[in-house]
Short mmCIF file of C-alpha atoms and ligand atoms in Angstrom, two decimals:
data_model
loop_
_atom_site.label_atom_id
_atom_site.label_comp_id
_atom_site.label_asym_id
_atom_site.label_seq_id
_atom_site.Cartn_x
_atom_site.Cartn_y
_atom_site.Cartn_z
CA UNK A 83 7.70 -17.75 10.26
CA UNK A 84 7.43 -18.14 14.21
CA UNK A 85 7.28 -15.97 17.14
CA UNK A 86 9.76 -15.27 19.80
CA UNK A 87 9.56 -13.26 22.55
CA UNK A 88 12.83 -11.58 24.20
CA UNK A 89 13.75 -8.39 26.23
CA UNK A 90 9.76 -8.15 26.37
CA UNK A 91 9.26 -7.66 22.51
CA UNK A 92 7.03 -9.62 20.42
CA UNK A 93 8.88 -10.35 16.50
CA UNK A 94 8.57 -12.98 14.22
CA UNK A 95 11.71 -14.65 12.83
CA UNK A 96 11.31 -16.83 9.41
CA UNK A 97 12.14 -20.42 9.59
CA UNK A 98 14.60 -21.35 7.17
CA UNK A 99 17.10 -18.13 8.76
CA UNK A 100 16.73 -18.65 12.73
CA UNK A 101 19.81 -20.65 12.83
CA UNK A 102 22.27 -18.78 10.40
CA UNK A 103 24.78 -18.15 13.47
CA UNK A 104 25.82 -14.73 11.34
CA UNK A 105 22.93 -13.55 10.87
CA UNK A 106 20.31 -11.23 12.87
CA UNK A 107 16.22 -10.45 11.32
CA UNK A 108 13.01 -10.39 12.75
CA UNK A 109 9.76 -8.87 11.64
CA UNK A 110 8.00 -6.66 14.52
CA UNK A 111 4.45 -6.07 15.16
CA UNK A 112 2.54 -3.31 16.29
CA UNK A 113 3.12 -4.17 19.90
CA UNK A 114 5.23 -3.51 22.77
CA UNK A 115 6.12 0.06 21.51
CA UNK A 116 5.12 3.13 23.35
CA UNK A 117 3.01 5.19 20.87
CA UNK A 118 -0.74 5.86 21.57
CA UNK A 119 -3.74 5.69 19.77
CA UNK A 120 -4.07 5.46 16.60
CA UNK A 121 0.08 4.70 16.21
CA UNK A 122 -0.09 2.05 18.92
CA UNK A 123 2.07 0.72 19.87
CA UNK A 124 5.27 -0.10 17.96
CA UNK A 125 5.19 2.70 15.53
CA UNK A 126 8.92 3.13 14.32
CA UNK A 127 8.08 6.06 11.33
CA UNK A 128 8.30 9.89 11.60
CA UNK A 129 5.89 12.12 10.18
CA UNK A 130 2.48 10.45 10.16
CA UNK A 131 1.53 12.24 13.56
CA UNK A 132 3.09 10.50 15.88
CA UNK A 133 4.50 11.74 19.36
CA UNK A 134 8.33 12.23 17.40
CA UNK A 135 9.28 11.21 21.00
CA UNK A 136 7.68 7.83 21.26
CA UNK A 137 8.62 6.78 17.59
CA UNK A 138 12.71 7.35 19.22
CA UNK A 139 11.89 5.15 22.30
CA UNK A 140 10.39 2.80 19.91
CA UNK A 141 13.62 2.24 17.47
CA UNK A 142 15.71 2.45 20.36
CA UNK A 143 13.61 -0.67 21.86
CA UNK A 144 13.91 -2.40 18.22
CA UNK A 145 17.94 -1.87 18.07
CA UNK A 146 18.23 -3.04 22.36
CA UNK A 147 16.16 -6.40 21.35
CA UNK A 148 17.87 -7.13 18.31
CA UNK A 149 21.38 -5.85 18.56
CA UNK A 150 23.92 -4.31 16.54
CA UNK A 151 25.49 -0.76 16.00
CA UNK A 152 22.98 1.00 13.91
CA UNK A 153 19.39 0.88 11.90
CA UNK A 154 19.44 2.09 8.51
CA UNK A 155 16.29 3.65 6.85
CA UNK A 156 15.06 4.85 3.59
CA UNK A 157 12.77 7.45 2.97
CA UNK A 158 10.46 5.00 0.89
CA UNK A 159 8.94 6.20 -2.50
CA UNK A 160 7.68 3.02 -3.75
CA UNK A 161 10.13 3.68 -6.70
CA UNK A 162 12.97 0.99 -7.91
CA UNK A 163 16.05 2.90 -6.44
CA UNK A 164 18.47 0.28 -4.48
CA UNK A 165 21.18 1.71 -1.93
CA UNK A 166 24.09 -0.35 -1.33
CA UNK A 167 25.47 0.64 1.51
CA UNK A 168 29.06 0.08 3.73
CA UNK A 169 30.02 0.48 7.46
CA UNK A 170 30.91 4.47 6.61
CA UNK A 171 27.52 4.90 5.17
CA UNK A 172 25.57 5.24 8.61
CA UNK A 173 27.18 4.65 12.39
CA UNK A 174 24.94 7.26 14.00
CA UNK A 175 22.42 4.66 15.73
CA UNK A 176 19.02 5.37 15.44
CA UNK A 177 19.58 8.31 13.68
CA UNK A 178 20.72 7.47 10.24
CA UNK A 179 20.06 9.54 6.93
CA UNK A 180 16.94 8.67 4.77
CA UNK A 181 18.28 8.53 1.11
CA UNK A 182 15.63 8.49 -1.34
CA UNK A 183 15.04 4.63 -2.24
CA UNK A 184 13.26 1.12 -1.67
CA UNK A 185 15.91 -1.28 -0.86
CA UNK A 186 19.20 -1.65 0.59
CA UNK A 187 21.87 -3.82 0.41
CA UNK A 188 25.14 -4.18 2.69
CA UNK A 189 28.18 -6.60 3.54
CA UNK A 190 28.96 -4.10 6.52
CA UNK A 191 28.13 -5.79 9.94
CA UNK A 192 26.45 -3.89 12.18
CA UNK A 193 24.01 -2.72 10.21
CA UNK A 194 20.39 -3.19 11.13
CA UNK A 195 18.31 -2.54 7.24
CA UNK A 196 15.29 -1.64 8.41
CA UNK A 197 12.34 -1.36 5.81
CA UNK A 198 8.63 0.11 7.34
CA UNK A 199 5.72 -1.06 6.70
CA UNK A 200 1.66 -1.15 6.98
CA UNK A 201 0.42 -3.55 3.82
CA UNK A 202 3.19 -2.93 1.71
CA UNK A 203 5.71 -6.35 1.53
CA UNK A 204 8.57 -6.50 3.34
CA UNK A 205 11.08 -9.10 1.75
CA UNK A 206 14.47 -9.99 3.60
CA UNK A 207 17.10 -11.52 1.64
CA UNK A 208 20.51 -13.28 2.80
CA UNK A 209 23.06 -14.80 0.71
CA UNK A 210 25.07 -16.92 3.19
CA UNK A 211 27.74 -17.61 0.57
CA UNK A 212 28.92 -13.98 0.03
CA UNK A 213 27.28 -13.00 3.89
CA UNK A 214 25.56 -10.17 2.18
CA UNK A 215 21.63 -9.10 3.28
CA UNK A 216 19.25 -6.88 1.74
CA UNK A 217 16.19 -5.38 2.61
CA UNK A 218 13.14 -4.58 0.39
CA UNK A 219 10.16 -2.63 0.10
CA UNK A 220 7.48 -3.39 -2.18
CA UNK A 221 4.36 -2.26 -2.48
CA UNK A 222 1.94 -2.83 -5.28
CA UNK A 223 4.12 0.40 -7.36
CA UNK A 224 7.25 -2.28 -6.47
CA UNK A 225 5.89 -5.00 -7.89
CA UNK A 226 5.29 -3.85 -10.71
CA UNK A 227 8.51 -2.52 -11.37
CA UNK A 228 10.20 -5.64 -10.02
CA UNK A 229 12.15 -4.46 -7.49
CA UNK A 230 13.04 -7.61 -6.17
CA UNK A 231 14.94 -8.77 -9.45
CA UNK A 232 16.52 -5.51 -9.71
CA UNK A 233 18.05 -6.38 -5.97
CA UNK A 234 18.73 -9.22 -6.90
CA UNK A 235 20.24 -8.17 -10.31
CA UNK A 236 22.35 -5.34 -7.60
CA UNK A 237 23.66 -8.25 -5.08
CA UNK A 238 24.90 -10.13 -8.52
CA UNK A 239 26.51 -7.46 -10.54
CA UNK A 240 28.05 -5.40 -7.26
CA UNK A 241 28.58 -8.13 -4.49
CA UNK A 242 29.25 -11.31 -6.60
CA UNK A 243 26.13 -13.13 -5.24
CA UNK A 244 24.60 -16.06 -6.92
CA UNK A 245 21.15 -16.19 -6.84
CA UNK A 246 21.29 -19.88 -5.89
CA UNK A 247 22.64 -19.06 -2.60
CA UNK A 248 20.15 -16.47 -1.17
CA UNK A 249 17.82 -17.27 0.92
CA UNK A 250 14.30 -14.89 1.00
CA UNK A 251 11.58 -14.06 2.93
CA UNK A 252 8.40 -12.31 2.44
CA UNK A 253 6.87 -11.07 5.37
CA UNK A 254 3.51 -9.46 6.55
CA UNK A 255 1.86 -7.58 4.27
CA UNK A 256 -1.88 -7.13 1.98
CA UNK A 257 -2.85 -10.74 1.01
CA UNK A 258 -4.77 -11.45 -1.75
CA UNK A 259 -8.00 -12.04 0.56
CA UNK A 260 -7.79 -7.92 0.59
CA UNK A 261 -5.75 -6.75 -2.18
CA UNK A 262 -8.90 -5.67 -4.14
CA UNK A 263 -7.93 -3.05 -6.79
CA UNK A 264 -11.06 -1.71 -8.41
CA UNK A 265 -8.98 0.25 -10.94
CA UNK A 266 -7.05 -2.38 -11.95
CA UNK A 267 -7.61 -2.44 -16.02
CA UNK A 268 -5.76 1.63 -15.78
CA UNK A 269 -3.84 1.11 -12.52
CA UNK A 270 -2.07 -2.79 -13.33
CA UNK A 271 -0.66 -3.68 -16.52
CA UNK A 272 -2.59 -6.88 -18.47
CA UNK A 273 0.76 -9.04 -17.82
CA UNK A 274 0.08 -9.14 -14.17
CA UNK A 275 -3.81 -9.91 -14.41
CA UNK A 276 -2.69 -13.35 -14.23
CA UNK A 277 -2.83 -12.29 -10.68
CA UNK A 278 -6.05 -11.76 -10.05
CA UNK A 279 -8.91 -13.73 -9.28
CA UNK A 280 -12.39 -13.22 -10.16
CA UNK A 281 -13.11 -10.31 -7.41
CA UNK A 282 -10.49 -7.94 -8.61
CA UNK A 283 -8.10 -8.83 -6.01
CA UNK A 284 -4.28 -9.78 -6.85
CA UNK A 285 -2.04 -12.01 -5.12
CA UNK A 286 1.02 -9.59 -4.92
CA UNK A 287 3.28 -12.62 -2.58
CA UNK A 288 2.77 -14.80 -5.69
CA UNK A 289 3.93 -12.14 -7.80
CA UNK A 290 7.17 -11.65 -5.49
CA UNK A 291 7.60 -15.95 -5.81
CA UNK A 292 7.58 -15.42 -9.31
CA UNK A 293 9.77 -12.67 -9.65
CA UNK A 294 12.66 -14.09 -7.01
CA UNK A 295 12.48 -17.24 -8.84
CA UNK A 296 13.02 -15.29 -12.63
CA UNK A 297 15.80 -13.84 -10.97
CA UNK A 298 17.71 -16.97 -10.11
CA UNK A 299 16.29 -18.06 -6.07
CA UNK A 300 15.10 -21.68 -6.00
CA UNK A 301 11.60 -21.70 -4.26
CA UNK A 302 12.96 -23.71 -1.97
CA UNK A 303 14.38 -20.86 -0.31
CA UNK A 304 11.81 -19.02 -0.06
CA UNK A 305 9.80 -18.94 2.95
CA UNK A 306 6.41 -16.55 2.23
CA UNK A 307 4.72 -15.71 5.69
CA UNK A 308 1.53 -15.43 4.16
CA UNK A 309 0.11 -13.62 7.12
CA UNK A 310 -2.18 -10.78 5.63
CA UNK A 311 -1.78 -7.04 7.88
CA UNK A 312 -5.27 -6.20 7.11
CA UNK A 313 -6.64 -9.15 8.68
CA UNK A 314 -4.39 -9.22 11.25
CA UNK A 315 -4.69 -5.58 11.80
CA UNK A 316 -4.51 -6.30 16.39
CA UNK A 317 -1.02 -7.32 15.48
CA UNK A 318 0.32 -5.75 12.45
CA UNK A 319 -0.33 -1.69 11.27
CA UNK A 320 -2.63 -2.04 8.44
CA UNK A 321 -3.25 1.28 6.12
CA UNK A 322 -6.17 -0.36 4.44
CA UNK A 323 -7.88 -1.24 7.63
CA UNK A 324 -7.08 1.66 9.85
CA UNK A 325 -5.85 4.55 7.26
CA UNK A 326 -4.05 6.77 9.89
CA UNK A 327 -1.48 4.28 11.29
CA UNK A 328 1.79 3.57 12.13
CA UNK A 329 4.49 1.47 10.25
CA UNK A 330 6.20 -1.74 11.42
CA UNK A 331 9.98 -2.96 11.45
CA UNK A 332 11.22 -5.34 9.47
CA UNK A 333 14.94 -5.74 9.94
CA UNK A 334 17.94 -7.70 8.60
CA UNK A 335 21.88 -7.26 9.62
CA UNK A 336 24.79 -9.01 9.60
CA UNK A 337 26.68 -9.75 13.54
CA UNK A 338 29.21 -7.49 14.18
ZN1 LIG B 538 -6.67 -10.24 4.36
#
C-alpha cells in the first residue's frame, strides 16, 4: 500500500492494483473531509452524530477525487449477506440505497463499492480476467462467518471468476497488536484460537490470508496493508481508540 495525494485528498492505493488501467480503488483516511470534532475530518457515514451536511460534502469530495458515476453503500450488519449488483441497481450519485448486507459485487462500470469503516477490515477484490470487483466488510462477526469465501464462492458461481485470477487487498483495520478479546473462550469459536497469541489478542488479517487462500487466491495476490487503525488512530477512525467516531472509505469500481 502507498500514498497518493490528488485534488487535495490524502488515500492509499495497494501496490499490486495501481497500474490495472481499468481499474479505480483507494483507501481514505480520516483527513481532508469537512466534519468536526469528534468525526474529523473525512467522516463519510450517516447516523453516528455527524453534521448530515458535512458527511454529503465529504462523499461528494470522495466521488470528485476518484471518479466515476456513483458510490454504492450497504447498510453494514456484520452479517454474511453479499449484493451483486448491475448499472440499474444505483445511478443516483451519492445517494444510493443501503440494502441490508456486507459485501458487494459488480461488473457494471461506474460504480464506486464503497465499504465504511473504523477497525473493522476492509478487503478489495478484482478479478482482471472477468473485470469484476467486490468490496467487503469484515469485522471480527465476518470473520467468523467467512465472508470472504462466501464472495468469493458469489464471484465464482454468478460471474464465472476463477479464484486464480483475483487479485485482493486487505486494508486498514484492528491489528493483532490491539485485537484483544477478553471474552474470547464464549465470544470465538476454538477453531480460530489458532489465532491468538498468548495475550488474548487474534490476528484477524491472518485469518482473512487464510480464508482467501481456502477459497482459491494464491497469496501472491494478496497484498495485506497491515497498518493497524487503532494505532494509527491521527490517520485512520478507530472505534476502539476513540469510541464516538466516524467511518472511513474504502472504495473499488470499474472505469466507465
Ligand atoms: Zn495496533
Amino acid at each position: 500500500m502507498h500514498e497518493v495525494e490528488e485534488k487535495g485528498l490524502q488515500f492509499y492505493r495497494f501496490d499490486h492494483m495501481a497500474d490495472c488501467t481499468d481499474l479505480s480503488h483507494a483507501v481514505f483516511t480520516r483527513l481532508g473531509g469537512a466534519s468536526a470534532p469528534p468525526f474529523d475530518s473525512l467522516n463519510v457515514t450517516f447516523g453516528l452524530g455527524d453534521n448530515p451536511n458535512d458527511v454529503h460534502l465529504n462523499r461528494r469530495r470522495i466521488l470528485q477525487t476518484i471518479g466515476g458515476g456513483a458510490m454504492v453503500f450497504l447498510h453494514q450488519v456484520h452479517g454474511n449477506r453479499i449484493i451483486v449488483v448491475d448499472g440499474q441497481s444505483s445511478t443516483n450519485g451519492v445517494e444510493a440505497s443501503r440494502p441490508a448486507a456486507d459485501a458487494l459485487i459488480t461488473s457494471a462500470p461506474g460504480l464506486l463499492l464503497t465499504i465504511q469503516v473504523a477497525d473493522c477490515q476492509p478487503i478489495l477484490l478484482y478479478d482482471h480476467r472477468r473485470q469484476i470487483v467486490a468490496n467487503v466488510h469484515a469485522g471480527w462477526r465476518g470473520s467468523l462467518s467467512d465472508i470472504l469465501g462466501r464472495t468469493v464462492a458469489v464471484m465464482v458461481a454468478e460471474c464465472d471468476c476463477r479464484p486464480a485470477d483475483i487479485l485482493a487487498g486487505i486494508g486498514p483495520s484492528l491489528g493483532p497488536c490491539c485485537a484483544e478479546f477478553r471474552n474470547y473462550r464464549t465470544e470465538i469459536p476454538k477453531s480460530f484460537w489458532a489465532y491468538k497469541d498468548d495475550r488474548d489478542h487474534f490476528d484477524f488479517w491472518a485469518v482473512s490470508v487464510d480464508q482467501l487462500c481456502a477459497a482459491g487466491l494464491r497469496r501472491e495476490n494478496i497484498e495485506v496493508s497491515r497498518t493497524c487503525t487503532r494505532c494509527a488512530a491521527n490517520r485512520f477512525f478507530s472505534y476502539r481508540a476513540d469510541k464516538t467516531t466516524g467511518r472511513f472509505a474504502a472504495v473499488i469500481g470499474l472505469n466507465p
